[in-house]
CSV table of C-alpha atoms and ligand atoms in Angstrom, one decimal:
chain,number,residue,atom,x,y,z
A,1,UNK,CA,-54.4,-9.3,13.7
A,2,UNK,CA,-57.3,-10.3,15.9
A,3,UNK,CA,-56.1,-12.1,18.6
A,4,UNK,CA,-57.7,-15.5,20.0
A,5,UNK,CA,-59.9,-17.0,22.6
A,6,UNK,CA,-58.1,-19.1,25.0
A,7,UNK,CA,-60.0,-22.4,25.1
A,8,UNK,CA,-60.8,-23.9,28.3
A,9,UNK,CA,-60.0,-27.6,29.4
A,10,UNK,CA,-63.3,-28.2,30.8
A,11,UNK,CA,-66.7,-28.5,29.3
A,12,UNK,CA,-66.6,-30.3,25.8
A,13,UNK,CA,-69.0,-27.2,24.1
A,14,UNK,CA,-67.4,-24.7,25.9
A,15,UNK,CA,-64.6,-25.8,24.1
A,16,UNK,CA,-65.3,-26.3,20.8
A,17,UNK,CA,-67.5,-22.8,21.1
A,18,UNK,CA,-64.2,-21.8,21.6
A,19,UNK,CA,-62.1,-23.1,18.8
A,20,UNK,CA,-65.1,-22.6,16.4
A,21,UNK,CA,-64.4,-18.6,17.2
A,22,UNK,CA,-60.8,-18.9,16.8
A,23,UNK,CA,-61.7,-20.4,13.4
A,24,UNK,CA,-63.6,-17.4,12.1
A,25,UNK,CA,-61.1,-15.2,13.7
A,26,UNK,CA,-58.5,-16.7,11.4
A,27,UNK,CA,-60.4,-16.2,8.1
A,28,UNK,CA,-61.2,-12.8,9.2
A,29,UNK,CA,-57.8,-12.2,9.3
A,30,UNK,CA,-57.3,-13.8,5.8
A,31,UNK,CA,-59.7,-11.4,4.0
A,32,UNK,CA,-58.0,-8.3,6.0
A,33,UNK,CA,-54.8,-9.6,4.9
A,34,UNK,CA,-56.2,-10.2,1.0
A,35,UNK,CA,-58.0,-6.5,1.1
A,36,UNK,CA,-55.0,-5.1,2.4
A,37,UNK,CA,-53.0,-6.7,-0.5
A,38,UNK,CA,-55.4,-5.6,-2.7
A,39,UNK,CA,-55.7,-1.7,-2.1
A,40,UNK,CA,-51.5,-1.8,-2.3
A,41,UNK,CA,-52.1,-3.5,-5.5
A,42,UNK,CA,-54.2,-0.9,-6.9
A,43,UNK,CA,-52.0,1.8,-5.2
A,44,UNK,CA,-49.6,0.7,-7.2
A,45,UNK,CA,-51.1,-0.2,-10.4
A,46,UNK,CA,-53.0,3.7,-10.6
A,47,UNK,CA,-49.3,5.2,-9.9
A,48,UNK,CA,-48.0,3.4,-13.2
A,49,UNK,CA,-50.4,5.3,-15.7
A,50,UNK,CA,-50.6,8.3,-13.6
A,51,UNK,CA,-46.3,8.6,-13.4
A,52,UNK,CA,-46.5,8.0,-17.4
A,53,UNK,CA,-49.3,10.6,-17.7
A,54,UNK,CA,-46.7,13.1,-15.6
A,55,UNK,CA,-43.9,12.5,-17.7
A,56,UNK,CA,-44.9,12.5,-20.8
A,57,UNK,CA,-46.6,16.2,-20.0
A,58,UNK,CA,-43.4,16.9,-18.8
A,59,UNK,CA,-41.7,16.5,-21.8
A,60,UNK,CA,-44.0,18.4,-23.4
A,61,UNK,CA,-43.7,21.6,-21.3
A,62,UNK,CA,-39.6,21.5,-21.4
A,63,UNK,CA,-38.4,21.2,-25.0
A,64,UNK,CA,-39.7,23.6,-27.6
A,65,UNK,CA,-39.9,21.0,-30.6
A,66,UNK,CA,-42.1,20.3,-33.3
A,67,UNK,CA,-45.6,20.2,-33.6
A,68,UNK,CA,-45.6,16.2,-34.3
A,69,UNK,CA,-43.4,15.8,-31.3
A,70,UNK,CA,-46.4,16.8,-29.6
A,71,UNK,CA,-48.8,15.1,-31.4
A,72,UNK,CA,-47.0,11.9,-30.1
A,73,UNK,CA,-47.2,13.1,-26.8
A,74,UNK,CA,-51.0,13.6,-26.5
A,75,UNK,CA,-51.5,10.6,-28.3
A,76,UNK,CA,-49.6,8.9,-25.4
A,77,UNK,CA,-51.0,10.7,-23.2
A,78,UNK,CA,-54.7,9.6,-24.5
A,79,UNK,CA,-53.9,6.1,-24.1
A,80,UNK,CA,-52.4,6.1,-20.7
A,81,UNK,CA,-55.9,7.9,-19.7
A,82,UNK,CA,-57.8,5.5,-20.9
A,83,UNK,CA,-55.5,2.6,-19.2
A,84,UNK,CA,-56.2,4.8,-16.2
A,85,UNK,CA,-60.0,4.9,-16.8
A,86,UNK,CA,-60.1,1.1,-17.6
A,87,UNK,CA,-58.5,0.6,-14.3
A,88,UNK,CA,-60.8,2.5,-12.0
A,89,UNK,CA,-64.1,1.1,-14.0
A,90,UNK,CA,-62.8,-2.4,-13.1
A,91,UNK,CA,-62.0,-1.5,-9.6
A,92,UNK,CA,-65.9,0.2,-9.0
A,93,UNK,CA,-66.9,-3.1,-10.4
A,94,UNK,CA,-64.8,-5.2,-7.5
A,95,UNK,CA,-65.7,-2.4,-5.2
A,96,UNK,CA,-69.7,-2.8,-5.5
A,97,UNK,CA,-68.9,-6.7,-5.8
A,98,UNK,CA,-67.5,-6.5,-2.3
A,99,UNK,CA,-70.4,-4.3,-1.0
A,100,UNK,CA,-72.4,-6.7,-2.1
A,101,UNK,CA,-74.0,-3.9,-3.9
A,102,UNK,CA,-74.1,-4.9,-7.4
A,103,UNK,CA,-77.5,-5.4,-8.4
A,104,UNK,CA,-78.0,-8.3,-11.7
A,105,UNK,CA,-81.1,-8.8,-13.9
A,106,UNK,CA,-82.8,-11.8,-13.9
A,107,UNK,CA,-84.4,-12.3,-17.3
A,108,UNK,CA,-83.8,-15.1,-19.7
A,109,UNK,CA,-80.9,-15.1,-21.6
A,110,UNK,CA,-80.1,-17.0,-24.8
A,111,UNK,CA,-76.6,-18.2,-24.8
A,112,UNK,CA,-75.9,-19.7,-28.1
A,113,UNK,CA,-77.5,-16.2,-29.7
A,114,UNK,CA,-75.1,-14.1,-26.6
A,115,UNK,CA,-71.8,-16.1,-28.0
A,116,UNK,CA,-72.5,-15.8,-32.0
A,117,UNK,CA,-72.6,-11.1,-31.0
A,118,UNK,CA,-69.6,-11.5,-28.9
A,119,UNK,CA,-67.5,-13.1,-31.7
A,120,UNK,CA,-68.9,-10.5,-34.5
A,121,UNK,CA,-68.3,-7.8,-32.2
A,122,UNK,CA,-64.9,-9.4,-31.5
A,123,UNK,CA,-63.9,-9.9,-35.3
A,124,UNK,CA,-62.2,-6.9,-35.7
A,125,UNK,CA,-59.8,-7.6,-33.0
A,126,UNK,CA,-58.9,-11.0,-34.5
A,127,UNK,CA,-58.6,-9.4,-37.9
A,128,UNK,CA,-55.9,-7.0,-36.8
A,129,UNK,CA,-54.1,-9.8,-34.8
A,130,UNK,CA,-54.2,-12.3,-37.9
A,131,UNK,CA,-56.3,-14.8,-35.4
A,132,UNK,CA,-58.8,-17.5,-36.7
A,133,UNK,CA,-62.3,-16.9,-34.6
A,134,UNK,CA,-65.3,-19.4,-34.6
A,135,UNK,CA,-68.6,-20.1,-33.0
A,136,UNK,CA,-70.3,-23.2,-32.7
A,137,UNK,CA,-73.4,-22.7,-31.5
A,138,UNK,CA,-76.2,-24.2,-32.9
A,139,UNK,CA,-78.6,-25.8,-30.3
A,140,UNK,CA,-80.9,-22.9,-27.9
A,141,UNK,CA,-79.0,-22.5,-25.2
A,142,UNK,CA,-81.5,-20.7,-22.2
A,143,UNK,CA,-80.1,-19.4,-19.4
A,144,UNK,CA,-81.6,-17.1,-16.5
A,145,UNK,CA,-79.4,-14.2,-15.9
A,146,UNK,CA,-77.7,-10.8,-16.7
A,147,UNK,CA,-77.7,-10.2,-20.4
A,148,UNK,CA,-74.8,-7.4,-20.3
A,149,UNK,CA,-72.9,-9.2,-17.9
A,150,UNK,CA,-72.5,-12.3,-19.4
A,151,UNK,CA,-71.7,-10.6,-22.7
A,152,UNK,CA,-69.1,-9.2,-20.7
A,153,UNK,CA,-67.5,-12.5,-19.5
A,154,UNK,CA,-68.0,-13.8,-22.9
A,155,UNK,CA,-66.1,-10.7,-24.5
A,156,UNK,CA,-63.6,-10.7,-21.6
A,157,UNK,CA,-62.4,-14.2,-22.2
A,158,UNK,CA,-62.6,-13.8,-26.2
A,159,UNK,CA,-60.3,-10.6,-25.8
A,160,UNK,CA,-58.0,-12.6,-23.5
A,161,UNK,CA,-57.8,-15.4,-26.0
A,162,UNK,CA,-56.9,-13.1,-28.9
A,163,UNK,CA,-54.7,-11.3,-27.0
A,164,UNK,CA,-52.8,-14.3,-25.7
A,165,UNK,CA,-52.6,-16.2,-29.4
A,166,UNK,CA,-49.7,-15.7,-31.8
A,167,UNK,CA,-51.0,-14.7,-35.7
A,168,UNK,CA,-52.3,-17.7,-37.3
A,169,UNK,CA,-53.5,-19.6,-34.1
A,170,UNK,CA,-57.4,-20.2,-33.4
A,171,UNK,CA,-60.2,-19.1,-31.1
A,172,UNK,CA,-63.3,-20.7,-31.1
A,173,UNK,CA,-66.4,-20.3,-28.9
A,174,UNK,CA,-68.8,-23.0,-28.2
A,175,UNK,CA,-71.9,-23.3,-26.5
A,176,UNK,CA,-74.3,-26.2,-26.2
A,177,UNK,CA,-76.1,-28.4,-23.3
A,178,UNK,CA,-74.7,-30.9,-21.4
A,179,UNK,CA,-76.0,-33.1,-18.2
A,180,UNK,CA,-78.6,-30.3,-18.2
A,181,UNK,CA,-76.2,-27.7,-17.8
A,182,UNK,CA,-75.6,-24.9,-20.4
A,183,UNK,CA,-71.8,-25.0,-21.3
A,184,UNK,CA,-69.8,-22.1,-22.7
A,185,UNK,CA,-66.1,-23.0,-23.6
A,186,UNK,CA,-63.4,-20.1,-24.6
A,187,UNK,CA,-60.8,-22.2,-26.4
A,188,UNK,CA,-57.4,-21.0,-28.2
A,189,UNK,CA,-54.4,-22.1,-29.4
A,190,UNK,CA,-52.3,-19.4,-27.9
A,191,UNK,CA,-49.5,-19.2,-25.7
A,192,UNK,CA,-51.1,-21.5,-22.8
A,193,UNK,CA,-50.4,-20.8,-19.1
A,194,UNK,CA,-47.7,-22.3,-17.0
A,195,UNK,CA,-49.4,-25.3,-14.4
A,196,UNK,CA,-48.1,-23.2,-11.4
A,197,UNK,CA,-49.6,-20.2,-12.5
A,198,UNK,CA,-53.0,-22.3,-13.2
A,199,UNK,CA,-54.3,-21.8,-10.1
A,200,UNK,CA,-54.4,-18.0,-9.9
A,201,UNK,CA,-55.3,-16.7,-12.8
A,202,UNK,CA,-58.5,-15.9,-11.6
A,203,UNK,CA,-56.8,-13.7,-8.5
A,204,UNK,CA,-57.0,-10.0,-8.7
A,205,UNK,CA,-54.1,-8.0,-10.3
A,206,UNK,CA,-52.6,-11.8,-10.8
A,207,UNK,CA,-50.2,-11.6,-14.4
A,208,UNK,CA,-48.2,-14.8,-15.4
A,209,UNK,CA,-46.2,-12.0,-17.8
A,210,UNK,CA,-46.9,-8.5,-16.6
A,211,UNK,CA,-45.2,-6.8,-19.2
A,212,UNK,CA,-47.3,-8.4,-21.8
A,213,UNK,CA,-50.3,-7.9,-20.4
A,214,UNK,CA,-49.8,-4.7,-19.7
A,215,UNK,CA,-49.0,-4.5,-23.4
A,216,UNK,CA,-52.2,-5.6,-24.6
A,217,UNK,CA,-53.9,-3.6,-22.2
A,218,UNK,CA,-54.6,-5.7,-19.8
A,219,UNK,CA,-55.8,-4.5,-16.2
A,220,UNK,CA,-55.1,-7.9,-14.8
A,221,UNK,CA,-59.0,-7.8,-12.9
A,222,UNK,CA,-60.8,-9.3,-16.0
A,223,UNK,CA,-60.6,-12.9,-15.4
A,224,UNK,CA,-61.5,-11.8,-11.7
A,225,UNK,CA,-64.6,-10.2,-12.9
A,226,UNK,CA,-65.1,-12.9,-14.6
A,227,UNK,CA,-65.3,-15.3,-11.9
A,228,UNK,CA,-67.4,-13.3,-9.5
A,229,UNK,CA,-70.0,-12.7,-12.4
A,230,UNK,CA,-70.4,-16.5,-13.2
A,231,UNK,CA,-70.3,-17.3,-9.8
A,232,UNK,CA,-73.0,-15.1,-9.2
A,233,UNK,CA,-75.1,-16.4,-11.9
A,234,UNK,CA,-74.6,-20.2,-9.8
A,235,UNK,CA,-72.2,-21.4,-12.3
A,236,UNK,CA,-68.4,-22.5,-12.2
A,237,UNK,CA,-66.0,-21.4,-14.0
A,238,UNK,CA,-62.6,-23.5,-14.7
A,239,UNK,CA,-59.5,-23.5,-16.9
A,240,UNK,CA,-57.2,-26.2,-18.4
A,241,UNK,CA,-54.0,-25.2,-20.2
A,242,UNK,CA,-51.0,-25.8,-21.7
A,243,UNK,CA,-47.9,-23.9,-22.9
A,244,UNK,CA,-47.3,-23.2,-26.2
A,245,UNK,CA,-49.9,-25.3,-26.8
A,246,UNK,CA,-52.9,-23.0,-25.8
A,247,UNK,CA,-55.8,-22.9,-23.6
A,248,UNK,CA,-60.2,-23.9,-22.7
A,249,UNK,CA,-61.6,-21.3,-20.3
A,250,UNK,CA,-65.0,-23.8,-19.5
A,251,UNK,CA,-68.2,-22.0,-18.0
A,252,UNK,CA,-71.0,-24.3,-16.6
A,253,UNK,CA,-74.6,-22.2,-15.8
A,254,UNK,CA,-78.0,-23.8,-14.4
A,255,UNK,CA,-80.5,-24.2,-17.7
A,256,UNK,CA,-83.8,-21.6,-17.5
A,257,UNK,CA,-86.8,-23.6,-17.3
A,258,UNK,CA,-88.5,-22.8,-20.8
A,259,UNK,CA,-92.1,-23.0,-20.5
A,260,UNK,CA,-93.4,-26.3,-22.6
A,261,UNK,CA,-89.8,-27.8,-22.7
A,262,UNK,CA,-89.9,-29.8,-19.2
A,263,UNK,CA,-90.5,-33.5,-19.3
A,264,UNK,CA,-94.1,-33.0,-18.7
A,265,UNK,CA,-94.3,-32.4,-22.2
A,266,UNK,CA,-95.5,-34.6,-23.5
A,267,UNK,CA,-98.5,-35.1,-21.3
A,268,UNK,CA,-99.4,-31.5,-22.0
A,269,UNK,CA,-99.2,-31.5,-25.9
A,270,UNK,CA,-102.0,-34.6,-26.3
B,1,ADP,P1,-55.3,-9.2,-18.1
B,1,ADP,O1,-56.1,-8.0,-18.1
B,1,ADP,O2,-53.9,-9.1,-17.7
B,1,ADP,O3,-55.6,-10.1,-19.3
B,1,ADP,P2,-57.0,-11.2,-16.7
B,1,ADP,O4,-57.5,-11.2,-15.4
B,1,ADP,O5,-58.0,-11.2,-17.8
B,1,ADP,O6,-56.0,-10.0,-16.8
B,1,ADP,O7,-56.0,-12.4,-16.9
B,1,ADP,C1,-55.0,-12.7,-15.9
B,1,ADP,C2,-53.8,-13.3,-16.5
B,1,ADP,O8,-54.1,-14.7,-17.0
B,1,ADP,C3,-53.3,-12.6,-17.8
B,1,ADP,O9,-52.4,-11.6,-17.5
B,1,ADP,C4,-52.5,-13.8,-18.5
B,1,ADP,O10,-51.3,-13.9,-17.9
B,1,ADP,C5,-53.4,-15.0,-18.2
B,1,ADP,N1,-54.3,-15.4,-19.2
B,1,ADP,C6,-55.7,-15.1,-19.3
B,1,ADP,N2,-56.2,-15.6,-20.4
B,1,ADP,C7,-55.3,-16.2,-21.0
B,1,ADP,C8,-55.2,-17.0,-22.3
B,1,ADP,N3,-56.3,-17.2,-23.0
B,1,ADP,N4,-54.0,-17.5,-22.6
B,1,ADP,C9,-52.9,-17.3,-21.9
B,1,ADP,N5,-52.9,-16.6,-20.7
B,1,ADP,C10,-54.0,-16.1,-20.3
């Protein structure tokens, strides 16, 4: 912990010089407490794939069995790698996010056209989990921005709303304009979240059901990575839930300027 100024009784500015330090003293200490909590989170999370990895080539070198046994082993083995690669892509991501050394594109993106891939490429998924998946998205929808990241959010919260929905529930993306603001909503009838796990969702490592995320292969950074992407495009991000009744993930982004579509339009076009 750092520790404080003692503030003096004389001199008004002295003083709140003073207490203005102590402030930024105390949030200093807050983001060395949340970076400590986060590299014991990771700590921990890497040790979970890495002890199954172990154990399961364990197994392997101590009985003599059949060849299918260890088929099932390097199968296992295969998935808990990729778990483990999953979990150290995200955790580069956060790391040059932190640095500050994440570089973004800014080129116009179109996000009506960005939703309408992200559910094809996500149709699969929703196939195999017996989920209904829509798009609405029919008006242009321009944004300025990073075209690969913002498919990423996009696929990230489609994924989380398959994952999170029971066969025979409904995801549907829409996109559109609104009080000049371009509007992306992630919507599903799934298994909703609990209001006093509402507010952290978007935390690091933060699971309202750790075993079932970790069942669907969750890393528990996507909604995280999420956040800092939109956040970095000058949007907000926000979610509204309910249980059992299912959940909107609602993105807000600044509208490009298209050339020839501002109000001077009209003037121009005589
Ligand atoms: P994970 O990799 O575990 O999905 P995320 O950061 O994407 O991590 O999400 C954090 C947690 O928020 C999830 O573990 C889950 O508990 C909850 N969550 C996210 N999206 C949804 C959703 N659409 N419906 C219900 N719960 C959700």
């Amino acid at each position: 912990l750092t520790q404080r100024v003692p503030v003096p009784r004389a001199q008004d500015e002295v003083q709140r010089l003073a207490l203005t330090f102590n402030e930024m003293l105390a949030s200093l200490d807050a983001m060395f407490a949340r970076q400590r909590r986060f590299t014991a989170d990771a700590a921990h999370e890497l040790r979970t794939p890495v002890a199954a990895i172990r154990s399961l080539a364990e197994v392997a070198l101590s009985e003599r069995s059949e060849p299918e046994m260890y088929m099932h082993v390097l199968q296992n083995i295969t998935s808990e790698s990729e778990r483990l690669g999953e979990l150290i892509r995200d955790l580069l991501v956060l790391a040059r996010a932190d640095e500050g050394q994440a570089s973004f594109e800014h080129e116009p993106v179109r996000l009506d056209l960005l939703a309408q891939g992200a559910v094809a490429t996500m149709e699969h998924l929703a196939q195999e989990r017996a989920v209904h998946l829509s798009v609405q998205a029919r008006e242009q929808v321009q944004v300025m921005g990073d075209e690969a990241r913002l498919i990423q959010v996009v696929l990230n919260l489609v994924e989380n709303a398959l994952v999170y929905t029971n066969p025979g529930g409904n995801v549907t993306v829409e996109t559109g304009i609104e009080q000049e603001r371009a509007i992306l909503r992630v919507r599903d009838t799934g298994i909703g979240i609990a209001h006093e796990h509402l507010p952290h969702v978007f935390e690091r490592f933060y699971r309202t059901d750790k075993a079932r995320s970790r069942a669907a292969g969750g890393t528990g950074l996507g909604l995280s990575i999420v956040e800092w992407i939109i956040h970095t495009h000058g949007g907000t991000i926000d979610v509204q839930s309910q249980p059992e009744q299912g959940s909107l993930f609602s993105i807000s982004l600044p509208l490009a300027r298209l050339p020839g579509a501002s109000e001077g339009e009209g003037d121009t076009a005589k």
